[in-house]
Amino acid sequence: MTEKLVIVGNGMAAGRLLEHLTETDPGRYDVTLFGAEPRVNYNRIMLSPVLAGEKRFEDILIHDEAWYRTNKVSLVSGRRIVGIDRAAKTVASEDGAVVSYDRLVLATGSDPVMIPLPGHDLPEVISFRDLDDVERMTAAAAKGGKAVVIGGGLLGLEAAAGLKGRGMDVTVLHLAPTLMERQLDPSAGYLLQKELESRGIRVITRANTKAIQGGRHVESVLLEDDTELDADLVVMAVGIRPNAALARSADLEVNRGVVVDDHMQTSDPDILAVGECVEHRGTCYGLVAPLYEMAKVAAARLCDDAEAAFVGAVTSTKLKVTGIDLFSAGDFAEGEDREEIVLRDASRSIYKRLVIEDDRIVGAVLYGDTSDGAWFFDLLKEKADVADLRETLIFGRAYSGGAPLDPMEAVAALPDSAEICGCNGVCKGDIVSAITGKNLSSLEDVRTHTKASNSCGSCTGLVEQLLSVSLGDAYDPAAVKPMCGCTELGHGEVRRLIVAKELKSIPAVMQELEWTTANGCAKCRPALNYYLIATWPGEYVDDQQSRFINERVHANIQRDGTYSVVPRMWGGVTNAQELRAIADVVDKFEIPTVKCTGGQRIDMLGVRKEDLPAVWSDLNAAGLVSGHAYGKALRTVKTCVGTDWCRFGTQDSTGLGIRIEKFMWGSWTPAKVKMAVSGCPRNCAEATCKDVGVVCVESGYEIQIGGAAGLDIKGTELLGKVDTEDDAFEVIVAVVQLYREQGWYLERIYKWMARVGLETVQAQVIEDLENRRALFDRFVFSQRYSQADPWEERIRGRDAHEFAPLADLTLKEAAE
């Protein structure tokens, strides 16, 4: 007697299972197939081209009506199964029909996640899951208007591209800093965003949606930061979850999905499950390749093949948007035991990254050129030893096993007509002639005389190689010290190119300047973070993870792992209320040491990390804010008592110091900045060994700059003398802004001044009044986004994870 097989779900996994089953043992089962959608099986992953108008539904059919008739499969479309009676071995449909089975396969797929925002139930809020969704989006797009896509993952971006292709004005909202962060690293995510924006799709990252607004219809989308976006259509593409409700109601074992073993068997031996509804070894899959593997195993199992097993799958990702080539596979996280090979071609927007562990590829990210994706994926899946391919691996299969290229020989072999600098149309012959004819010996010389490498800078490496070829040992490339091992560019060049190329994120800098690593290192990331903050105030979002620990927790870590806390005391002045608050905090949190600093402040040493938020809260309540004693920022403005109390005082030094500190606190600088204001030449505030100092005299104010009293001891130099306090104030702000714009990360002011020359600084802030005012105004603008007390922000919950333990290990667990 023919066995009865019932399959619930008519998606791609079920369809592939039927193909294997009818090929292996046709006629073995009397098959009844229930599908919730009122149509035959189709290729769901090709819905994006249908939405984009590149394909019709007929083009993506997998099995038409004739196929079911030919293979004697009873297809029941548009009818849901709502119950399973495992004892009676029957299923019940929503219309009351009951069908018996000998074997049952669950292929119920997944459901789209719909965030329960206010307004999520308005009629124009839809998901992107099946053909019905595509038809609704197509109908909406026919009216034109604005679409907001919530979710910058695979489906969301495909929906955005499709709607844009149909003429809608599209905005993508994504919660994470970069698009498709689960499949792509930040560099590839940056390139993807850049490409989408070039197509007219607006992308807003770090966007937390607060509500979908409208009466009876969608009118707008409101973000947490109160940004409001007009919208006629909202597509919610924020993920899927396994549809396991039917299995759960039948008391099958269910976690996130229907739990199956390697044979795709559920906790009931007569019931199998395949597809997105399944949880196998703790993993739920949403890509088609593993679903097909499951289907093959389930079909074999139904044909009594006891050996067939699904042991999990490594997946790869491609975006189905015409003209965008990206590929990712495996695990591309960084690790101590891992190395990476990175290839960037900024001019062609190509980025390739391979992650290697124990001489095997464990992860790959490709953008712009994915032609070797399949080959890398095979090497990854096969766990092939790539040690012998290491030198040429990143160039792809065509170079596999080839001899490593000698870049110097390659450059020497170029014809004179070879274009080196595309931006300025400079050929190799022009550069070599200039080097030899004009006795040029440095990169800057070549830039000055030929313009090569003077715009985007992507040809800098080639120009330097031409210098080496032309000058031999006479050329010293080390004269330009790279920022770190991730780049050949120096700090100055990076700062120049950030401005010239309008680079506004760390991934953008790394891609466009062809970083040799994927995510930089502990040297370059903090520097880039500072350069971007200083260059693009209000646009660049501070990357906390690119800061050192002291700046992340806003306190100085001590040798025993505790922290020191230093509240700000404006100009070194305090009062009884502040001192009582500090004393109370010291008692309350049993802080072991309290010490006065050289900057006229009070340092509380030995604070436990977990106590920091509470300590800050108590200090804030008394009006005390962070002193930034840990930061590359303005630290202190030390003052003497000036004309208020001192009989030798010539000006109000205390008042000027307080004015400077209250105006400039919170600004980030390349390195720490200490200031002082002395009321007379006796210099009690020690202004002549500070980064910036003021010595008040009867006739005005002497502005001093470039002192040091640390590893290096150095007296200041006179920047200039002004008559009024307002002029002194403006000069001080302007010179610090000039330092912020020109200084290299961790370069103190005295080193910056030695590099650029005192005369250069004087020309810009003393002699050129218009330029001084412009510098002052730029500092004022940047302060709009910097002058927030970080302690208060932390108390309100920002980056609270810094103070939460990663795990709570009991003694027993730790012992185990």
CSV table of N, CA and C in Angstrom, one decimal, residues 532-541 781-786:
chain,number,residue,atom,x,y,z
A,532,LEU,N,38.8,63.1,11.9
A,532,LEU,CA,37.5,63.3,11.4
A,532,LEU,C,36.6,64.2,12.3
A,533,ILE,N,36.8,64.0,13.6
A,533,ILE,CA,36.0,64.9,14.5
A,533,ILE,C,36.4,66.4,14.3
A,534,ALA,N,37.7,66.6,14.2
A,534,ALA,CA,38.2,68.0,14.0
A,534,ALA,C,37.9,68.6,12.7
A,535,THR,N,37.8,67.7,11.7
A,535,THR,CA,37.6,68.2,10.3
A,535,THR,C,36.1,68.4,10.0
A,536,TRP,N,35.3,67.5,10.5
A,536,TRP,CA,33.8,67.5,10.2
A,536,TRP,C,33.0,67.6,11.5
A,537,PRO,N,33.1,68.7,12.2
A,537,PRO,CA,32.2,68.8,13.4
A,537,PRO,C,30.8,68.8,13.0
A,538,GLY,N,30.0,68.0,13.8
A,538,GLY,CA,28.5,68.0,13.5
A,538,GLY,C,28.1,67.0,12.4
A,539,GLU,N,29.1,66.5,11.7
A,539,GLU,CA,28.8,65.5,10.6
A,539,GLU,C,29.3,64.1,11.0
A,540,TYR,N,30.6,64.1,11.5
A,540,TYR,CA,31.2,62.8,11.9
A,540,TYR,C,30.7,62.5,13.3
A,541,VAL,N,30.3,61.2,13.4
A,541,VAL,CA,29.9,60.7,14.8
A,541,VAL,C,31.1,60.0,15.4
A,781,PHE,N,32.1,77.0,16.1
A,781,PHE,CA,31.2,76.1,15.5
A,781,PHE,C,31.4,74.7,16.0
A,782,SER,N,32.7,74.3,16.1
A,782,SER,CA,32.9,72.9,16.6
A,782,SER,C,32.5,72.7,18.0
A,783,GLN,N,32.5,73.8,18.8
A,783,GLN,CA,32.1,73.6,20.2
A,783,GLN,C,30.6,73.3,20.4
A,784,ARG,N,29.8,73.6,19.3
A,784,ARG,CA,28.4,73.2,19.4
A,784,ARG,C,28.2,71.7,19.6
A,785,TYR,N,29.2,71.0,19.1
A,785,TYR,CA,29.0,69.5,19.2
A,785,TYR,C,30.0,68.9,20.2
A,786,SER,N,30.8,69.7,20.9
A,786,SER,CA,31.7,69.1,21.8
A,786,SER,C,31.5,69.4,23.2
